Coordinates of C-alpha atoms and ligand atoms in Angstrom, one line a residue:
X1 CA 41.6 12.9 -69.5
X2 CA 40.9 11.9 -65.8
X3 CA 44.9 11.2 -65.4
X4 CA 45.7 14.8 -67.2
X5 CA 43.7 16.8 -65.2
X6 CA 44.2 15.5 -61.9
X7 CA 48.0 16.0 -62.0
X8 CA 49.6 18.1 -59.7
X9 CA 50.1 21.9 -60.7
X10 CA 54.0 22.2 -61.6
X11 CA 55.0 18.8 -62.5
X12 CA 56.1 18.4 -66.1
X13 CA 53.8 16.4 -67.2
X14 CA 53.4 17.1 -70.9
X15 CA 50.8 19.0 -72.3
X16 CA 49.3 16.9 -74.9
X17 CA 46.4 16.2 -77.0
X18 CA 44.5 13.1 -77.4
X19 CA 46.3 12.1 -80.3
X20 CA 50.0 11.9 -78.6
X21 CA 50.9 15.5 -79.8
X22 CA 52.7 16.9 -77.5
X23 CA 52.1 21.2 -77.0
X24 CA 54.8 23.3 -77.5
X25 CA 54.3 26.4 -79.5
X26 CA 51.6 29.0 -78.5
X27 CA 51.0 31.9 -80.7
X28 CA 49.5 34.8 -79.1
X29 CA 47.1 37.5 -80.3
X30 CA 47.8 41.0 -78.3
X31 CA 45.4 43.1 -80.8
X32 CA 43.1 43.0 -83.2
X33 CA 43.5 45.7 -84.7
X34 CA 45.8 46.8 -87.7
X35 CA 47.7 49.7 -89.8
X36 CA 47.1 47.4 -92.8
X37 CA 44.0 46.2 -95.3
X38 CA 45.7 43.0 -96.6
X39 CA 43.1 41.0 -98.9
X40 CA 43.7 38.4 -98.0
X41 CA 42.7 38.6 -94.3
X42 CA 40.9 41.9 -93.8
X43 CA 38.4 43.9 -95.2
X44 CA 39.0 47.6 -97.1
X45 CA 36.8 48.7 -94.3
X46 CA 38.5 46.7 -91.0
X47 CA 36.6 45.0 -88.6
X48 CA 34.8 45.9 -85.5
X49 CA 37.5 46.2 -82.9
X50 CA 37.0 45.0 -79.6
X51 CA 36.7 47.6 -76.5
X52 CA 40.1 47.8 -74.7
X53 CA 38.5 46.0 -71.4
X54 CA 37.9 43.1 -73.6
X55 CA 41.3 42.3 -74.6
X56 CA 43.9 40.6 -72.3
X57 CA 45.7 43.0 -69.9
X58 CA 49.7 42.6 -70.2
X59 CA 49.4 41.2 -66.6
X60 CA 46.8 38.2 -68.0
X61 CA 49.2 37.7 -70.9
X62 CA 52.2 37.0 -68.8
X63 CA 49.8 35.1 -65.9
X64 CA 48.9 32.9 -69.1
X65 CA 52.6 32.6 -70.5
X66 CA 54.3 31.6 -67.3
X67 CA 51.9 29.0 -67.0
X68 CA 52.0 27.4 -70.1
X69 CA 56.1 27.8 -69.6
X70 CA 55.5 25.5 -66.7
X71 CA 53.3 23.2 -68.6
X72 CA 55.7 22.3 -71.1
X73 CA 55.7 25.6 -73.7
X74 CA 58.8 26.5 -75.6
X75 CA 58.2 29.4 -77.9
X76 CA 56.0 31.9 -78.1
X77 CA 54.7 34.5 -80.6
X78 CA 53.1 37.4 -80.5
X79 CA 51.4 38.2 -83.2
X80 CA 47.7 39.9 -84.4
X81 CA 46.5 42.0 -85.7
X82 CA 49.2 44.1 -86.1
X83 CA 51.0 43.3 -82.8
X84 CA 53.0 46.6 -83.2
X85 CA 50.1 49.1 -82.3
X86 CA 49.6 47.6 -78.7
X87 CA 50.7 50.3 -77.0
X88 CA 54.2 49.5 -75.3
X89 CA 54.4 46.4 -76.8
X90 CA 58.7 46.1 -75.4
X91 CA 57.0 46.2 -72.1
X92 CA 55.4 43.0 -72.5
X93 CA 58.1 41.6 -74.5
X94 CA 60.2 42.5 -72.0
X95 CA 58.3 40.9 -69.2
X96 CA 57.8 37.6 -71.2
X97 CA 61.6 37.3 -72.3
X98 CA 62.3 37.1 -68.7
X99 CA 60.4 34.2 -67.9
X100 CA 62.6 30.9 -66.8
X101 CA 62.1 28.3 -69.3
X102 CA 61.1 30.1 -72.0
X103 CA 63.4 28.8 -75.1
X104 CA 62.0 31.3 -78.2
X105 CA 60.0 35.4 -77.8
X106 CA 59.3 35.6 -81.2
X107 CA 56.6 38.6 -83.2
X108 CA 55.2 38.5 -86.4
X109 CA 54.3 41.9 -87.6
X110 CA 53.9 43.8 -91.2
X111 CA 56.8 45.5 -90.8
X112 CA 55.3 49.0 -90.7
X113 CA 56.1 50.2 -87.3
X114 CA 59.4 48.0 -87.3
X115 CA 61.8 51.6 -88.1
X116 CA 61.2 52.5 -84.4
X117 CA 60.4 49.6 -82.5
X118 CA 63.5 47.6 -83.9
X119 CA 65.7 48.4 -81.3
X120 CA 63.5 48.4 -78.0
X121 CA 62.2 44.9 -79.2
X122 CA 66.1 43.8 -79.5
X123 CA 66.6 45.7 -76.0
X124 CA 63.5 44.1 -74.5
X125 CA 64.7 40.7 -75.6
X126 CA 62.8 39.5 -78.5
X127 CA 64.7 37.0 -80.3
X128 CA 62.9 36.5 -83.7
X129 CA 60.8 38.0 -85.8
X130 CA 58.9 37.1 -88.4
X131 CA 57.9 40.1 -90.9
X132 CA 55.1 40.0 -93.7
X133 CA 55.8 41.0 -97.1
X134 CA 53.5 40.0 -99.9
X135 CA 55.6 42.1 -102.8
X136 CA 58.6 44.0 -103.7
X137 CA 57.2 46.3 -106.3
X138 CA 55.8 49.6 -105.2
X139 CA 52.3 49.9 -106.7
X140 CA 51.5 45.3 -106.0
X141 CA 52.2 45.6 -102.5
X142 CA 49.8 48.5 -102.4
X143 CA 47.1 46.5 -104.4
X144 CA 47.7 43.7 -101.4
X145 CA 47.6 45.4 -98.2
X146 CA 45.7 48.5 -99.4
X147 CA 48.3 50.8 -98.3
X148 CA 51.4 52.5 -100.0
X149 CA 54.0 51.7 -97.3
X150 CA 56.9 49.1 -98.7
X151 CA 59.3 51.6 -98.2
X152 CA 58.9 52.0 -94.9
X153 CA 58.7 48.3 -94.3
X154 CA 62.0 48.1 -96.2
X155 CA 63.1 50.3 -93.7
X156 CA 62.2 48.5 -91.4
X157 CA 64.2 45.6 -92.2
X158 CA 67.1 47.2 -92.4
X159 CA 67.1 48.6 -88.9
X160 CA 66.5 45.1 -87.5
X161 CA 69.6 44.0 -89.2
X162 CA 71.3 46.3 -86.9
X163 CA 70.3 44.1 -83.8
X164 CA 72.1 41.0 -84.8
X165 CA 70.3 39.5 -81.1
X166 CA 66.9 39.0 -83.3
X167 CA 67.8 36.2 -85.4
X168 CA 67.0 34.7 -87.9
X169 CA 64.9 37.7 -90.0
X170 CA 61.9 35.4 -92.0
X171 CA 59.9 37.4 -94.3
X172 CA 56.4 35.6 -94.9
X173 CA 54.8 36.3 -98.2
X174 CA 51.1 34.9 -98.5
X175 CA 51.0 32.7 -102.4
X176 CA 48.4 33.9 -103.8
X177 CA 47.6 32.6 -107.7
X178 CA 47.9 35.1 -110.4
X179 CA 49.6 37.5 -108.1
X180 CA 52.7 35.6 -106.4
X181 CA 54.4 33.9 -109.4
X182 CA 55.7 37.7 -110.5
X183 CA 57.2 37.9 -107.2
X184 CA 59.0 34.6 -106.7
X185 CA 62.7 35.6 -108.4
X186 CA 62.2 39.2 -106.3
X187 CA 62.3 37.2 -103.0
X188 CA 64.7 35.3 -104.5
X189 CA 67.1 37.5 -104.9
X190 CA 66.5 39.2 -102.0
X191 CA 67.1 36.1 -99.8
X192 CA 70.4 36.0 -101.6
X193 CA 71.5 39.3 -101.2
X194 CA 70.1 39.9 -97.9
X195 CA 70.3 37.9 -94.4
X196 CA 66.8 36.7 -94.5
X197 CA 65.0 33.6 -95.1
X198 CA 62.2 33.9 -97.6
X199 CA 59.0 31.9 -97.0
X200 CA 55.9 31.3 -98.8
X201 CA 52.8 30.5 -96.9
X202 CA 49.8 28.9 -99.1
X203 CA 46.7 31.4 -99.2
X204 CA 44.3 30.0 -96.8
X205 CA 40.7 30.3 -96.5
X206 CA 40.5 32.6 -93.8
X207 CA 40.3 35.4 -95.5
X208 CA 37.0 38.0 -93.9
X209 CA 35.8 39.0 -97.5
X210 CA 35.8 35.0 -97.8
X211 CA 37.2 35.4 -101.5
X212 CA 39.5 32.3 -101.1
X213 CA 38.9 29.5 -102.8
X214 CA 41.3 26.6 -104.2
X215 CA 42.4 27.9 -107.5
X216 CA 43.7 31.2 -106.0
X217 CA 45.9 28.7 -103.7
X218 CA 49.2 29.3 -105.6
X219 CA 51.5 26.4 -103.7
X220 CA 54.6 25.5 -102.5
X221 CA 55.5 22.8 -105.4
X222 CA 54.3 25.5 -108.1
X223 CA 56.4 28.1 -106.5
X224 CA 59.7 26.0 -106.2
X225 CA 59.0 24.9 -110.0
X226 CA 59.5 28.6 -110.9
X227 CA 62.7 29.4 -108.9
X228 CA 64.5 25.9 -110.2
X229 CA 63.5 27.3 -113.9
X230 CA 64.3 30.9 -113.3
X231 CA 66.8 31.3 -110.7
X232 CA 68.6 28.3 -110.2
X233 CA 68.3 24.4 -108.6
X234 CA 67.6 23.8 -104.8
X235 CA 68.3 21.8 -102.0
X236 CA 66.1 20.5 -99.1
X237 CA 67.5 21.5 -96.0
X238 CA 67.0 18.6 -93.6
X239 CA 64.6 19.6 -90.5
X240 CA 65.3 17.9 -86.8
X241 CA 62.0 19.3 -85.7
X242 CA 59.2 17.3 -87.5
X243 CA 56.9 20.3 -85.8
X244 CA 58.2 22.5 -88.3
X245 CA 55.8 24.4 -90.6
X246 CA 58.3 24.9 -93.2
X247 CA 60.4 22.6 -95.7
X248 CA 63.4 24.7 -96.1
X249 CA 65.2 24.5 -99.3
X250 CA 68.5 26.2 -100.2
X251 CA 69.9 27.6 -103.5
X252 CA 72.9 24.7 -104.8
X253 CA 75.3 27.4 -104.8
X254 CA 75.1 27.4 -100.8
X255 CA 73.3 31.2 -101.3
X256 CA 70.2 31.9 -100.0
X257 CA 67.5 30.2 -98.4
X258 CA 63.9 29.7 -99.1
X259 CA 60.7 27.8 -97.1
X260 CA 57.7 26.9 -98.0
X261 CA 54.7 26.6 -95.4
X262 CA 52.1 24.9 -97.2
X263 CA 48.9 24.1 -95.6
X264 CA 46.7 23.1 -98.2
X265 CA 48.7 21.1 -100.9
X266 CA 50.8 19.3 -97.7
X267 CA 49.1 19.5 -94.6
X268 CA 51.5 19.3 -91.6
X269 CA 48.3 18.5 -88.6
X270 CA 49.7 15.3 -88.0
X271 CA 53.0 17.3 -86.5
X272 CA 50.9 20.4 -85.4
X273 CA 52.5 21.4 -82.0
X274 CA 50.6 25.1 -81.9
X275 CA 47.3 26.0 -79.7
X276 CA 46.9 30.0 -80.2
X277 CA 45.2 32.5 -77.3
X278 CA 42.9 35.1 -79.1
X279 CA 43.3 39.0 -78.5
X280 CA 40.2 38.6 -75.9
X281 CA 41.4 35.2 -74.2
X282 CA 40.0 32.7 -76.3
X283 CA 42.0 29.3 -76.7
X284 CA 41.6 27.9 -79.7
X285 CA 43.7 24.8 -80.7
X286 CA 43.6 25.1 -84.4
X287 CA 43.7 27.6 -87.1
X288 CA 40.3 26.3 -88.2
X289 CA 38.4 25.4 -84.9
X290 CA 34.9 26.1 -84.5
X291 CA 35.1 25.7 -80.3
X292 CA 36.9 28.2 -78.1
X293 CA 37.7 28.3 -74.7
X294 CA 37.4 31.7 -72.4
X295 CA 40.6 31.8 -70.4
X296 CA 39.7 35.5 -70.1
X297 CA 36.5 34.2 -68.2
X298 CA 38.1 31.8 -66.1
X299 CA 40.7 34.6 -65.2
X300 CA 38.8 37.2 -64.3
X301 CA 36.7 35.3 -62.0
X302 CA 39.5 34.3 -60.0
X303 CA 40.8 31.2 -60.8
X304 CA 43.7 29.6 -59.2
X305 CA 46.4 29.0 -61.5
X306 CA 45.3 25.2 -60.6
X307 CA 41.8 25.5 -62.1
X308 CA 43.4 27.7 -65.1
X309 CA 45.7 24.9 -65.6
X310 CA 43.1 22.3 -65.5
X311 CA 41.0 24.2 -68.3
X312 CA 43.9 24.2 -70.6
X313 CA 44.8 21.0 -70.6
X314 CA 40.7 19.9 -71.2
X315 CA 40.9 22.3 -74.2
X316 CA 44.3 21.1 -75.6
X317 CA 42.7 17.1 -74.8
X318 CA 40.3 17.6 -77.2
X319 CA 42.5 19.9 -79.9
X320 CA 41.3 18.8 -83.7
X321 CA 42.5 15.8 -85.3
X322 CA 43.1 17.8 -88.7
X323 CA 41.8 21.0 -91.0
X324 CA 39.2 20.0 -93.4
X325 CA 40.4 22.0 -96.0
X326 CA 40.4 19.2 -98.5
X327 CA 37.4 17.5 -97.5
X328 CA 35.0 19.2 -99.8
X329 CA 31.5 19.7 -98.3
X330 CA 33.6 18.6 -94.3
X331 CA 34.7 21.9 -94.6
X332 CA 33.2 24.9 -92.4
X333 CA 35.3 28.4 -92.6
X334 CA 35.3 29.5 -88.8
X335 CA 33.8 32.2 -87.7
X336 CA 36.9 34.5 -87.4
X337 CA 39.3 35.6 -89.9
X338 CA 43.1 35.4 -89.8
X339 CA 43.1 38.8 -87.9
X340 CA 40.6 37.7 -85.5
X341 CA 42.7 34.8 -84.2
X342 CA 46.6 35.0 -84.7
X343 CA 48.2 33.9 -87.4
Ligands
LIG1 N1 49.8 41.7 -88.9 C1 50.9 40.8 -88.7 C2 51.4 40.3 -90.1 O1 50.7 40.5 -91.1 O2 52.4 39.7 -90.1 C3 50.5 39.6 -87.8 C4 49.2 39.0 -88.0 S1 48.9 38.2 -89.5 C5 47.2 37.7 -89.3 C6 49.9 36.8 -89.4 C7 50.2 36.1 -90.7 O3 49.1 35.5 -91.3 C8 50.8 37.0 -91.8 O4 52.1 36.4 -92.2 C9 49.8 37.0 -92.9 O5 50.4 37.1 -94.1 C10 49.2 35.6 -92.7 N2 47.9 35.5 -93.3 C11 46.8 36.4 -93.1 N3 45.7 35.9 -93.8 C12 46.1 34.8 -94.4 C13 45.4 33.8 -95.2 N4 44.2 34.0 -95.6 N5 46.1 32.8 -95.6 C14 47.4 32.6 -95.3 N6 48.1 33.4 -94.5 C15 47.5 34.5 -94.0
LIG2 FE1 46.9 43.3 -90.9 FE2 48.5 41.2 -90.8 FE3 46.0 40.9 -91.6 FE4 47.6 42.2 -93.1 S1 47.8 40.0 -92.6 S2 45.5 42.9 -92.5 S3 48.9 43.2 -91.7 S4 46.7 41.4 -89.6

């Protein structure tokens, strides 16, 4: 750690953990808040949102992001909470997309809001998006996110496909047992019939009502079963990036492609490239961490971007080996749900 911390500010000297990983992907909460009640992540109720002075200024999000540019970040996503009910969210996106170095300005949002933003996002420069969609039948996806609004997220979609500069369109749909095998040859089709990539993310337990546990995990393997007996066989896609969180597959027929982002049945840690930066400034470099550090804090009391620099790159040092998900009793839920932190 004494040679990473002592480098000089604005040499690219990787940003890497103590393992080798190298940093490259930083996912960044602008809200806590949300439009939505998913089950899987919030309660009916919500959450106690945080006062407006304790979330990260636009000015403190783009002081972070050029930094972490310089220090060896490619893409970045903005994410939440819902990311679209930050006031002037185009604003920010627009200030990030012009930042030198930056390779990918991506969002991952419910949808909801997607109608009118579509376009100003596009303008602003965002250049993917990722948009959550759990079901495709009316009444389901109103049992899953507590709010009768596919249609509008439908909507949505098809005004993004209008701004062919966001690209590609990924639809995430949490696998949840019981509920998600009903939904697999919807998504299917959709993927081949619509220009988006369909991806199914294992349930994970960071859920607020803390209902998860490993037999509502419906996963990848289970899933793909079901579209090679109901739709039709697939083929793995080959990935150059071993950093990615997804094994792509495609239909044989060359139509239609569908990933799979699974967590707990084929954790990906050993390839993890991701820190995240909470809604209030907190660094956390896993999904499941139990220690933070307040880059808020360290901001607001005036560090240099040296000394913010320096605090990053102790944090990332020491970023976890692996989730404990499948270590029986090794396993502590943190202290935040998936809203909480950034998914
Ligand atoms: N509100 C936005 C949305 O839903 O896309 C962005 C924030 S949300 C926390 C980010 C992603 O996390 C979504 O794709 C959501 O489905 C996923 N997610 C939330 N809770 C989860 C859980 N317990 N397990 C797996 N994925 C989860
Ligand atoms: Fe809101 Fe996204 Fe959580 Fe659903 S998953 S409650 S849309 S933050």
């Amino acid at each position: 750690m004494a040679e990473q911390s002592k480098i000089e500010f604005g040499n690219k000297v990787p940003l890497v953990d103590s393992y080798g990983r190298a940093i490259k992907n930083v996912r960044i909460s602008i809200t806590d808040k949300c439009n939505f009640r998913c089950i899987y992540c919030m309660p009916a109720e919500g959450l106690e949102w945080l006062k407006k002075d304790q979330i990260l200024t636009f000015e403190e999000i783009e002081r972070l992001t050029r930094l972490l540019v310089r220090m060896g970040i490619e893409q970045v996503r903005l994410t939440g909470g819902e990311p679209t009910v930050r006031k002037d969210l185009p604003l920010l996106v627009k200030k990030l997309s012009e930042i030198e170095g930056l390779k990918s300005l991506s969002l991952t949002t419910n949808g909801y809001l997607l109608k009118n933003l579509a376009k100003p996002l596009a303008d602003a420069g965002l250049t993917r998006i990722n948009v959550s969609i759990d079901s495709l039948v009316r009444d389901r996806f109103f049992q899953l996110t507590r709010r009768d609004s596919l249609q509008q997220v439908m909507d949505g979609l098809e005004e993004l496909e209008k701004h062919p500069s966001i690209t590609p369109i990924k639809i995430n749909a949490v696998a949840m047992k019981n509920f998600t095998e009903q939904e697999v040859v919807g998504f299917a089709h959709l993927a081949r019939r619509k220009p988006y990539v369909v991806r199914f993310i294992e349930f994970m337990p960071l859920d607020a009502d803390e209902i998860w546990d490993r037999d509502k995990v419906l996963t990848g393997d289970e899933i793909r079963a079901i579209l090679e007996r109901e739709v039709m066989p697939l083929e793995l896609v080959p990935s150059l990036d071993p950093a990615e969180t997804s094994t792509r597959y495609r239909f044989i027929d060359g139509v239609g492609e569908m990933g799979f982002i699974n967590p707990v049945s084929h954790p990906f840690c050993s390839a993890c490239d991701r820190i995240r930066i909470t809604a209030e400034g907190m660094l956390r470099t896993c999904l499941f961490a139990h220690i933070e550090t307040d880059l808020k804090t360290v901001m607001r009391e005036g560090a240099s971007d040296e000394v913010l620099e320096e605090t990053i790159r102790r944090a990332v040092w020491k970023k976890e080996m692996k989730h404990f998900i499948n270590d029986g009793e090794a396993f502590k839920r943190t202290k935040r749900s998936m809203s909480q932190i950034g998914g």
